[in-house]
Coordinates of C-alpha atoms in Angstrom, one line a residue:
Chain A
X1 CA -4.2 -17.4 43.3
X2 CA -3.6 -19.6 46.4
X3 CA 0.0 -20.3 47.1
X4 CA 2.4 -21.5 49.8
X5 CA 6.1 -21.3 50.4
X6 CA 8.3 -24.3 51.3
X7 CA 12.0 -24.1 52.3
X8 CA 13.7 -27.3 51.1
X9 CA 15.0 -29.3 54.0
X10 CA 18.2 -31.3 54.1
X11 CA 16.2 -34.5 54.8
X12 CA 14.3 -34.0 51.5
X13 CA 17.4 -34.4 49.3
X14 CA 18.9 -37.6 47.9
X15 CA 22.4 -38.7 46.9
X16 CA 22.1 -36.8 43.6
X17 CA 22.1 -33.7 45.8
X18 CA 18.5 -32.8 44.7
X19 CA 15.1 -33.1 46.2
X20 CA 13.9 -36.7 45.8
X21 CA 11.1 -36.9 43.3
X22 CA 8.7 -38.7 45.8
X23 CA 8.9 -35.6 48.0
X24 CA 7.3 -33.5 45.4
X25 CA 4.0 -35.2 46.1
X26 CA 4.4 -34.3 49.7
X27 CA 5.0 -30.7 48.8
X28 CA 1.9 -30.6 46.5
X29 CA -0.1 -32.2 49.4
X30 CA 1.2 -29.4 51.7
X31 CA -0.3 -26.9 49.3
X32 CA -3.6 -28.8 48.9
X33 CA -4.0 -29.2 52.7
X34 CA -3.3 -25.5 53.3
X35 CA -5.9 -24.6 50.7
X36 CA -8.4 -27.1 52.2
X37 CA -7.7 -25.6 55.7
X38 CA -8.1 -22.1 54.4
X39 CA -11.7 -22.7 53.3
X40 CA -12.6 -25.1 56.2
X41 CA -12.7 -28.2 54.0
X42 CA -9.9 -29.8 56.0
X43 CA -10.2 -29.5 59.8
X44 CA -7.0 -30.4 61.7
X45 CA -9.0 -31.4 64.7
X46 CA -11.0 -33.9 62.7
X47 CA -8.4 -35.6 60.6
X48 CA -11.1 -37.8 59.0
X49 CA -11.9 -34.8 56.8
X50 CA -8.7 -35.7 54.9
X51 CA -10.6 -38.7 53.5
X52 CA -12.7 -36.2 51.4
X53 CA -9.5 -35.9 49.4
X54 CA -8.4 -39.5 49.0
X55 CA -5.8 -39.6 46.2
X56 CA -7.0 -41.3 43.0
X57 CA -4.2 -40.2 40.6
X58 CA -1.1 -38.1 40.4
X59 CA 0.9 -36.7 37.5
X60 CA 4.2 -34.8 37.9
X61 CA 6.4 -33.2 35.3
X62 CA 9.8 -32.1 36.4
X63 CA 11.4 -29.2 34.6
X64 CA 14.4 -28.2 36.8
X65 CA 15.7 -29.9 40.0
X66 CA 15.4 -28.2 43.4
X67 CA 18.1 -28.2 46.1
X68 CA 18.7 -27.9 49.8
X69 CA 17.7 -24.4 51.0
X70 CA 15.7 -23.5 47.9
X71 CA 12.7 -21.3 48.8
X72 CA 9.9 -22.9 46.7
X73 CA 6.6 -21.4 45.9
X74 CA 3.6 -23.7 45.1
X75 CA 0.5 -22.4 43.4
X76 CA -2.7 -24.3 42.8
X77 CA -6.1 -24.3 41.2
X78 CA -9.0 -26.6 41.8
X79 CA -12.2 -27.7 40.1
X80 CA -14.8 -30.5 40.2
X81 CA -15.0 -33.2 37.5
X82 CA -18.0 -35.5 38.3
X83 CA -17.4 -36.8 41.7
X84 CA -13.7 -36.0 41.5
X85 CA -11.8 -33.0 42.8
X86 CA -9.0 -32.0 40.4
X87 CA -6.0 -30.0 41.5
X88 CA -3.4 -28.5 39.3
X89 CA -0.1 -27.1 40.7
X90 CA 2.9 -25.1 39.6
X91 CA 6.1 -25.1 41.6
X92 CA 8.5 -22.1 41.3
X93 CA 12.0 -21.6 42.5
X94 CA 12.4 -17.8 42.5
X95 CA 11.1 -16.8 39.0
X96 CA 11.7 -20.2 37.4
X97 CA 9.0 -22.8 36.9
X98 CA 10.5 -26.1 38.0
X99 CA 7.5 -28.6 38.2
X100 CA 3.9 -29.0 37.3
X101 CA 1.4 -31.4 38.8
X102 CA -2.2 -32.6 38.5
X103 CA -3.8 -34.8 41.2
X104 CA -7.4 -36.1 41.4
X105 CA -9.3 -37.0 44.5
X106 CA -12.5 -38.6 45.7
X107 CA -14.4 -38.8 48.9
X108 CA -14.4 -42.2 50.4
X109 CA -16.1 -43.8 53.5
X110 CA -14.4 -45.9 56.1
X111 CA -14.6 -48.9 53.9
X112 CA -12.8 -46.9 51.2
X113 CA -15.9 -46.8 49.0
X114 CA -16.3 -43.7 46.8
X115 CA -18.9 -41.2 48.0
X116 CA -20.6 -38.2 46.5
X117 CA -18.8 -34.9 47.4
X118 CA -20.4 -33.0 50.2
X119 CA -22.5 -29.9 49.4
X120 CA -20.1 -27.8 51.3
X121 CA -17.2 -29.1 49.2
X122 CA -19.1 -28.3 46.0
X123 CA -19.9 -24.8 47.2
X124 CA -16.4 -24.1 48.1
X125 CA -14.9 -25.4 44.8
X126 CA -17.5 -23.4 42.9
X127 CA -16.0 -20.2 44.2
X128 CA -12.6 -21.0 42.7
X129 CA -11.3 -19.7 39.4
X130 CA -10.1 -22.4 36.9
X131 CA -7.9 -21.8 33.8
X132 CA -8.1 -24.8 31.5
X133 CA -4.7 -24.0 29.8
X134 CA -2.8 -23.0 32.9
X135 CA -0.4 -25.9 32.9
X136 CA 2.1 -25.8 30.1
X137 CA 3.8 -29.2 30.4
X138 CA 1.2 -31.7 31.5
Chain B
X1 CA 8.5 -60.3 33.5
X2 CA 10.7 -58.5 36.1
X3 CA 9.1 -58.2 39.5
X4 CA 9.9 -57.5 43.1
X5 CA 8.1 -58.0 46.5
X6 CA 7.7 -55.4 49.1
X7 CA 6.3 -55.9 52.6
X8 CA 4.4 -52.7 53.6
X9 CA 6.1 -51.2 56.7
X10 CA 4.4 -49.4 59.6
X11 CA 6.3 -46.2 58.7
X12 CA 4.8 -46.2 55.2
X13 CA 1.3 -45.6 56.5
X14 CA -0.6 -42.4 57.2
X15 CA -3.4 -41.4 59.5
X16 CA -6.0 -42.9 57.1
X17 CA -4.4 -46.2 57.9
X18 CA -3.2 -46.8 54.4
X19 CA 0.1 -46.4 52.6
X20 CA 0.7 -42.7 51.9
X21 CA 0.5 -41.9 48.2
X22 CA 4.0 -40.4 48.0
X23 CA 5.5 -43.7 49.1
X24 CA 4.2 -45.4 45.9
X25 CA 6.9 -43.5 44.0
X26 CA 9.4 -45.0 46.4
X27 CA 8.2 -48.5 45.8
X28 CA 8.2 -48.1 42.0
X29 CA 11.7 -46.8 42.3
X30 CA 12.6 -49.8 44.3
X31 CA 11.5 -52.0 41.4
X32 CA 13.3 -49.8 38.8
X33 CA 16.5 -49.9 40.7
X34 CA 16.3 -53.6 41.2
X35 CA 15.8 -54.0 37.5
X36 CA 18.7 -51.6 36.7
X37 CA 20.9 -53.5 39.1
X38 CA 19.9 -56.9 37.6
X39 CA 21.3 -55.9 34.2
X40 CA 24.3 -53.8 35.5
X41 CA 22.8 -50.5 34.5
X42 CA 22.8 -49.3 38.1
X43 CA 25.9 -50.1 40.1
X44 CA 25.6 -49.6 43.9
X45 CA 29.3 -49.0 44.2
X46 CA 29.0 -46.1 41.7
X47 CA 25.9 -44.3 42.8
X48 CA 26.4 -41.7 40.0
X49 CA 25.0 -44.4 37.7
X50 CA 21.6 -43.4 39.2
X51 CA 21.8 -40.2 37.2
X52 CA 21.2 -42.2 34.1
X53 CA 17.7 -42.5 35.3
X54 CA 16.9 -38.9 36.4
X55 CA 13.2 -38.6 36.8
X56 CA 11.4 -36.5 34.2
X57 CA 7.8 -37.4 34.9
X58 CA 5.6 -39.7 36.9
X59 CA 2.0 -40.8 36.7
X60 CA 0.3 -43.0 39.2
X61 CA -3.3 -44.3 39.2
X62 CA -4.6 -45.8 42.5
X63 CA -7.2 -48.5 42.3
X64 CA -7.2 -49.9 45.8
X65 CA -5.4 -48.8 49.0
X66 CA -2.6 -50.9 50.6
X67 CA -2.1 -51.4 54.3
X68 CA 0.5 -52.2 57.0
X69 CA 1.8 -55.7 56.4
X70 CA 0.5 -56.2 52.8
X71 CA 2.9 -58.2 50.7
X72 CA 3.0 -56.3 47.5
X73 CA 4.3 -57.4 44.1
X74 CA 5.5 -54.9 41.6
X75 CA 6.0 -55.7 37.9
X76 CA 7.6 -53.5 35.3
X77 CA 8.3 -53.1 31.6
X78 CA 10.8 -50.7 30.0
X79 CA 11.4 -49.2 26.6
X80 CA 13.2 -46.2 24.9
X81 CA 11.4 -43.2 23.5
X82 CA 13.9 -40.9 21.9
X83 CA 16.4 -40.1 24.6
X84 CA 13.9 -41.1 27.3
X85 CA 13.6 -44.3 29.2
X86 CA 10.0 -45.2 29.8
X87 CA 9.0 -47.6 32.6
X88 CA 5.5 -48.9 33.3
X89 CA 4.5 -50.7 36.5
X90 CA 1.7 -52.7 38.0
X91 CA 1.4 -53.2 41.7
X92 CA -0.5 -56.2 43.0
X93 CA -1.8 -57.1 46.5
X94 CA -2.2 -60.9 46.2
X95 CA -4.2 -61.3 43.1
X96 CA -5.6 -57.8 43.0
X97 CA -4.3 -55.0 40.9
X98 CA -4.0 -52.0 43.2
X99 CA -2.0 -49.4 41.2
X100 CA -0.5 -48.6 37.9
X101 CA 2.4 -46.2 37.1
X102 CA 4.4 -44.8 34.3
X103 CA 7.7 -42.9 34.8
X104 CA 10.1 -41.4 32.3
X105 CA 13.7 -40.7 32.8
X106 CA 16.7 -39.1 31.1
X107 CA 20.4 -39.3 31.5
X108 CA 21.9 -36.0 32.8
X109 CA 25.4 -34.8 33.5
X110 CA 26.6 -33.2 36.7
X111 CA 25.2 -29.8 35.6
X112 CA 21.8 -31.6 35.2
X113 CA 21.9 -31.2 31.4
X114 CA 20.2 -33.9 29.3
X115 CA 22.6 -36.4 27.7
X116 CA 22.2 -39.1 25.1
X117 CA 21.6 -42.6 26.6
X118 CA 24.7 -44.8 26.7
X119 CA 25.1 -47.6 24.2
X120 CA 25.1 -50.0 27.0
X121 CA 21.7 -48.7 28.2
X122 CA 20.3 -48.9 24.6
X123 CA 21.5 -52.5 24.3
X124 CA 20.0 -53.6 27.6
X125 CA 16.6 -52.0 27.0
X126 CA 16.5 -53.4 23.5
X127 CA 16.5 -56.9 25.1
X128 CA 13.3 -56.1 27.0
X129 CA 9.7 -57.0 25.9
X130 CA 7.2 -54.2 25.7
X131 CA 3.5 -54.6 25.5
X132 CA 1.9 -51.3 24.4
X133 CA -1.5 -52.1 26.0
X134 CA -0.3 -53.6 29.2
X135 CA -1.5 -50.8 31.5
X136 CA -5.3 -50.7 31.8
X137 CA -5.9 -47.5 33.7
X138 CA -3.3 -45.0 32.6
Chain C
X1 CA 19.1 -64.1 67.8
X2 CA 16.4 -62.5 65.8
X3 CA 17.6 -60.6 62.8
X4 CA 16.4 -59.1 59.5
X5 CA 18.0 -57.9 56.3
X6 CA 17.5 -54.6 54.6
X7 CA 18.8 -53.5 51.3
X8 CA 19.5 -49.7 51.3
X9 CA 17.2 -48.0 48.8
X10 CA 18.1 -44.9 46.7
X11 CA 15.3 -43.0 48.5
X12 CA 16.9 -43.6 51.9
X13 CA 20.0 -41.5 51.0
X14 CA 20.7 -37.8 51.4
X15 CA 22.9 -35.3 49.7
X16 CA 26.0 -36.5 51.7
X17 CA 25.5 -39.8 49.8
X18 CA 24.7 -41.8 52.9
X19 CA 21.5 -43.1 54.6
X20 CA 19.8 -40.2 56.3
X21 CA 20.0 -40.6 60.1
X22 CA 16.2 -40.4 60.6
X23 CA 15.9 -43.5 58.4
X24 CA 17.8 -45.6 60.9
X25 CA 14.7 -45.4 63.3
X26 CA 12.7 -46.7 60.4
X27 CA 15.0 -49.7 59.9
X28 CA 15.1 -50.5 63.6
X29 CA 11.3 -50.3 63.5
X30 CA 11.3 -52.7 60.6
X31 CA 13.2 -55.2 62.8
X32 CA 11.0 -54.7 65.8
X33 CA 7.8 -55.2 63.8
X34 CA 9.2 -58.3 62.2
X35 CA 10.0 -59.7 65.6
X36 CA 6.5 -58.7 66.9
X37 CA 4.9 -60.4 64.0
X38 CA 7.0 -63.5 64.4
X39 CA 5.6 -64.1 67.9
X40 CA 2.1 -62.8 67.1
X41 CA 2.4 -59.7 69.2
X42 CA 1.8 -57.5 66.1
X43 CA -1.0 -58.6 63.8
X44 CA -1.0 -56.9 60.5
X45 CA -4.7 -57.4 60.1
X46 CA -5.3 -55.5 63.4
X47 CA -3.0 -52.5 63.1
X48 CA -4.1 -51.3 66.5
X49 CA -1.8 -53.9 68.0
X50 CA 1.0 -51.5 67.0
X51 CA -0.1 -49.3 69.9
X52 CA 1.3 -52.0 72.3
X53 CA 4.7 -50.6 71.2
X54 CA 4.2 -46.9 71.3
X55 CA 7.6 -45.2 71.3
X56 CA 8.7 -43.6 74.5
X57 CA 12.3 -43.0 73.8
X58 CA 15.0 -43.8 71.2
X59 CA 18.8 -43.6 71.3
X60 CA 21.1 -44.2 68.3
X61 CA 24.9 -44.3 68.1
X62 CA 26.3 -44.2 64.6
X63 CA 29.7 -45.8 64.0
X64 CA 30.0 -46.0 60.2
X65 CA 27.7 -44.6 57.5
X66 CA 25.7 -46.9 55.2
X67 CA 25.2 -46.3 51.5
X68 CA 22.9 -47.0 48.6
X69 CA 22.8 -50.8 47.9
X70 CA 24.3 -51.9 51.2
X71 CA 22.9 -55.1 52.5
X72 CA 22.3 -54.4 56.1
X73 CA 21.6 -56.9 58.9
X74 CA 19.8 -55.8 62.0
X75 CA 19.7 -57.9 65.2
X76 CA 17.7 -57.2 68.3
X77 CA 17.1 -58.3 71.9
X78 CA 14.1 -57.4 74.1
X79 CA 13.2 -57.3 77.8
X80 CA 10.6 -55.8 80.1
X81 CA 11.5 -53.0 82.5
X82 CA 8.4 -52.3 84.6
X83 CA 5.6 -51.4 82.2
X84 CA 8.1 -50.7 79.5
X85 CA 9.4 -52.9 76.7
X86 CA 13.1 -52.3 76.0
X87 CA 14.6 -53.2 72.6
X88 CA 18.3 -53.1 71.8
X89 CA 19.6 -53.4 68.2
X90 CA 22.9 -53.8 66.3
X91 CA 23.1 -52.9 62.7
X92 CA 25.8 -54.6 60.6
X93 CA 27.1 -54.0 57.1
X94 CA 28.7 -57.3 56.1
X95 CA 31.0 -58.0 59.1
X96 CA 31.2 -54.4 60.3
X97 CA 29.1 -53.0 63.2
X98 CA 27.8 -49.7 61.9
X99 CA 25.2 -48.6 64.5
X100 CA 23.6 -49.5 67.8
X101 CA 20.2 -48.5 69.2
X102 CA 18.0 -48.7 72.2
X103 CA 14.2 -48.0 72.1
X104 CA 11.6 -48.1 74.9
X105 CA 7.9 -48.6 74.4
X106 CA 4.7 -48.6 76.3
X107 CA 1.2 -49.8 75.7
X108 CA -1.3 -47.0 75.3
X109 CA -5.1 -46.8 74.9
X110 CA -6.9 -44.8 72.3
X111 CA -6.5 -41.7 74.5
X112 CA -2.7 -42.3 74.5
X113 CA -2.8 -43.2 78.3
X114 CA -0.2 -45.7 79.4
X115 CA -1.6 -49.2 80.1
X116 CA -0.2 -52.3 81.7
X117 CA 1.4 -54.7 79.2
X118 CA -0.9 -57.6 78.3
X119 CA -0.2 -61.1 79.8
X120 CA 0.5 -62.4 76.3
X121 CA 3.2 -59.7 75.8
X122 CA 4.8 -60.5 79.2
X123 CA 4.8 -64.3 78.3
X124 CA 6.4 -63.7 74.9
X125 CA 9.1 -61.4 76.2
X126 CA 9.9 -63.8 79.1
X127 CA 11.0 -66.3 76.5
X128 CA 13.6 -64.0 75.1
X129 CA 17.3 -64.1 76.0
X130 CA 18.8 -60.8 77.2
X131 CA 22.5 -59.9 77.5
X132 CA 23.0 -56.8 79.7
X133 CA 26.4 -56.0 78.1
X134 CA 25.5 -56.7 74.5
X135 CA 25.7 -53.1 73.2
X136 CA 29.2 -51.7 73.2
X137 CA 28.7 -48.1 72.4
X138 CA 25.4 -47.0 74.1
Chain D
X1 CA 16.8 -18.7 72.6
X2 CA 16.8 -19.9 69.0
X3 CA 13.5 -21.4 67.9
X4 CA 11.6 -22.4 64.8
X5 CA 8.0 -23.3 64.1
X6 CA 6.8 -26.3 62.2
X7 CA 3.2 -27.1 61.2
X8 CA 2.6 -30.9 61.3
X9 CA 1.9 -32.1 57.8
X10 CA -0.5 -35.0 56.8
X11 CA 2.4 -36.9 55.4
X12 CA 4.2 -36.9 58.7
X13 CA 1.5 -39.0 60.4
X14 CA 1.2 -42.8 60.7
X15 CA -1.7 -45.2 61.2
X16 CA -1.9 -44.4 64.9
X17 CA -2.9 -40.9 63.8
X18 CA 0.2 -39.3 65.3
X19 CA 3.5 -38.0 64.0
X20 CA 5.8 -41.0 63.3
X21 CA 8.7 -41.1 65.7
X22 CA 11.3 -41.1 63.0
X23 CA 10.0 -37.7 61.8
X24 CA 11.0 -36.1 65.1
X25 CA 14.7 -36.4 64.0
X26 CA 13.8 -34.5 60.8
X27 CA 12.1 -31.7 62.8
X28 CA 15.1 -31.4 65.1
X29 CA 17.3 -31.3 62.1
X30 CA 15.1 -28.5 60.7
X31 CA 15.8 -26.5 63.8
X32 CA 19.6 -27.3 63.8
X33 CA 19.9 -26.4 60.1
X34 CA 18.0 -23.1 60.6
X35 CA 20.3 -22.2 63.5
X36 CA 23.4 -23.2 61.4
X37 CA 22.1 -21.0 58.6
X38 CA 21.4 -18.1 60.9
X39 CA 25.1 -17.9 61.9
X40 CA 26.5 -18.8 58.5
X41 CA 27.8 -22.2 59.6
X42 CA 25.5 -23.9 57.0
X43 CA 25.5 -22.4 53.6
X44 CA 22.7 -23.7 51.3
X45 CA 24.7 -22.9 48.2
X46 CA 27.5 -25.1 49.5
X47 CA 25.7 -28.2 50.8
X48 CA 29.0 -29.8 51.7
X49 CA 28.9 -27.5 54.8
X50 CA 26.4 -29.9 56.1
X51 CA 29.2 -32.4 56.7
X52 CA 30.4 -30.2 59.5
X53 CA 27.4 -31.6 61.4
X54 CA 27.6 -35.3 60.6
X55 CA 25.3 -37.1 63.1
X56 CA 27.2 -39.2 65.6
X57 CA 24.3 -39.9 68.1
X58 CA 20.7 -39.1 68.8
X59 CA 18.5 -39.4 71.8
X60 CA 14.8 -38.6 71.9
X61 CA 12.3 -38.7 74.8
X62 CA 8.6 -38.5 73.8
X63 CA 6.3 -37.0 76.4
X64 CA 3.1 -36.4 74.4
X65 CA 2.2 -37.3 70.8
X66 CA 1.7 -34.6 68.2
X67 CA -0.9 -34.6 65.5
X68 CA -1.8 -33.4 62.0
X69 CA -2.0 -29.6 62.0
X70 CA -0.3 -29.1 65.3
X71 CA 1.8 -25.9 65.3
X72 CA 5.0 -27.0 67.0
X73 CA 7.8 -24.9 68.4
X74 CA 11.3 -26.2 68.6
X75 CA 14.0 -24.6 70.7
X76 CA 17.7 -25.5 70.9
X77 CA 20.9 -24.8 72.7
X78 CA 24.4 -25.9 71.5
X79 CA 27.9 -26.4 72.9
X80 CA 31.2 -28.0 72.1
X81 CA 32.4 -31.1 73.8
X82 CA 35.9 -32.0 72.6
X83 CA 35.6 -32.3 68.8
X84 CA 31.9 -32.8 69.1
X85 CA 29.1 -30.3 68.7
X86 CA 26.2 -31.1 71.1
X87 CA 22.7 -29.9 70.5
X88 CA 19.8 -30.1 72.9
X89 CA 16.2 -29.4 71.9
X90 CA 12.7 -29.0 73.4
X91 CA 9.6 -29.4 71.3
X92 CA 6.5 -27.6 72.4
X93 CA 2.9 -27.9 71.3
X94 CA 1.3 -24.6 72.4
X95 CA 2.4 -24.4 76.1
X96 CA 3.0 -28.1 76.5
X97 CA 6.4 -29.8 76.4
X98 CA 6.0 -32.8 74.1
X99 CA 9.6 -34.1 73.4
X100 CA 13.2 -33.5 74.3
X101 CA 16.2 -34.5 72.3
X102 CA 20.0 -34.4 72.3
X103 CA 22.2 -35.0 69.2
X104 CA 25.9 -35.0 68.8
X105 CA 27.8 -34.2 65.6
X106 CA 31.3 -34.2 64.2
X107 CA 33.0 -32.7 61.2
X108 CA 34.1 -35.3 58.7
X109 CA 36.0 -35.2 55.4
X110 CA 34.9 -36.8 52.2
X111 CA 36.2 -40.2 53.3
X112 CA 34.0 -39.8 56.4
X113 CA 37.0 -39.4 58.7
X114 CA 36.6 -37.2 61.8
X115 CA 38.2 -33.7 61.5
X116 CA 38.8 -31.0 64.1
X117 CA 36.0 -28.4 64.1
X118 CA 36.8 -25.2 62.1
X119 CA 37.8 -22.0 64.0
X120 CA 34.7 -20.4 62.7
X121 CA 32.5 -23.1 64.2
X122 CA 34.3 -22.8 67.5
X123 CA 33.9 -19.0 67.5
X124 CA 30.2 -19.2 66.7
X125 CA 29.4 -21.9 69.3
X126 CA 31.4 -19.9 71.9
X127 CA 28.8 -17.1 71.6
X128 CA 25.9 -19.4 72.6
X129 CA 24.4 -19.7 76.1
X130 CA 24.3 -23.2 77.5
X131 CA 22.2 -24.3 80.5
X132 CA 23.4 -27.7 81.8
X133 CA 20.1 -28.6 83.4
X134 CA 17.8 -27.3 80.7
X135 CA 16.5 -30.7 79.6
X136 CA 14.2 -32.3 82.2
X137 CA 13.7 -35.8 80.8
X138 CA 16.9 -36.8 79.1

């Protein structure tokens, strides 16, 4: 299963002393981009490839907070659903599940109109395993 | 209906030239805090009052992107659901609906344990109108 | 003197309970962009006009912290220095000076190469008053 | 010489397609905190240790932009100057120097009043090498 690590930075906290909830979407993006890069779907030298993953919707469920210095682990799975790419994520702090997330994405052109996914995207996502009941809280 | 305005800042955009999706949660928070402040539930001089609205879950549906300089309007409604406070939001760019959101919140103590909502919170939320079918896309 | 107001948001704080120092550059940008827009140097419908103000350097001096809910006031002055545009800023919390800042900017082309300022920019900045000893701490 | 790596994230870019200048202060903080943690001056389990490094001033000089996916390297040196801790930083993209920075810090108490540095801090900083002419552009 694809996963990344992320050390919580001071600048990611808020006055409650925990990671601000908006930053979770950044961390899930960090995992998604790393996955996209690992299978050549996102090419850092052609940032327009990011528009193959334009965000249509996000859902996050928080279970425990995370704090400055925590060494988080983020796992993901991915599948197609029509023209949409669906990602699901689990965030772990050591052995503890602290958040779950689902995001959906579509490919858009420069005018932000929805496009069919590329054959290459379909081929890459096809290789991925998907477990329909993986998320427990979303 | 409670609403705020927000002018999109340069620093809220990303390399696709649109507002980064994580920033939407910040803008919905901006509306929620303004509402909380308007009815004395959030007191800026006692920032610990923010922990009455600890984020449990978020859902966002993007309909159109927003861009640098856009003058956004964010509306919200709020209700209780057990110990949870539920907020729903619509974001408008001029006359166009560009995003919808739902967030749920609980009161926590300093150890982040869930607490019953205060009587004052219950009384304030009771005064609010709620339309069960207000959101069209979530 | 040109000035803007900014209400400190919850998401701008960090675990010390104060506005995170990186966010000050965002607030000074907010003032700079508002000024640029007020004299038609920055056009929200043509975001590429922002590249007339590509950041070359920043200096910030913090005097007092700011906190959630503070109603900040940011003033600025601007002058040319060769091909550079120089901005100076004061940030006030009520009657108290809490930060000073200086930023310098150049116009760049799409390859990020420095360009001469436009005649229109020169003409607009010429109209501005500049007080060489306005900043007290930088 | 102490250094860290940082992969530029999508969410760190702006509509010019480059890392937003405010994010540089976050990356320099990331280096400073990693250094503080490496010599036990910053303890993630006691986040109040961060107030030993309350930001007094920042200066950044940008030489080249950085972009999505860049693998940055940030080096730092540190010394005392009276009650202040001074950090200097160089940011590299591969072999190219892209930014320099200087930040100064003081220890504050809960009322944000300046305190003398701790003996432990003085002892740790004493061990560090400092090169007065290391920065070339600031």
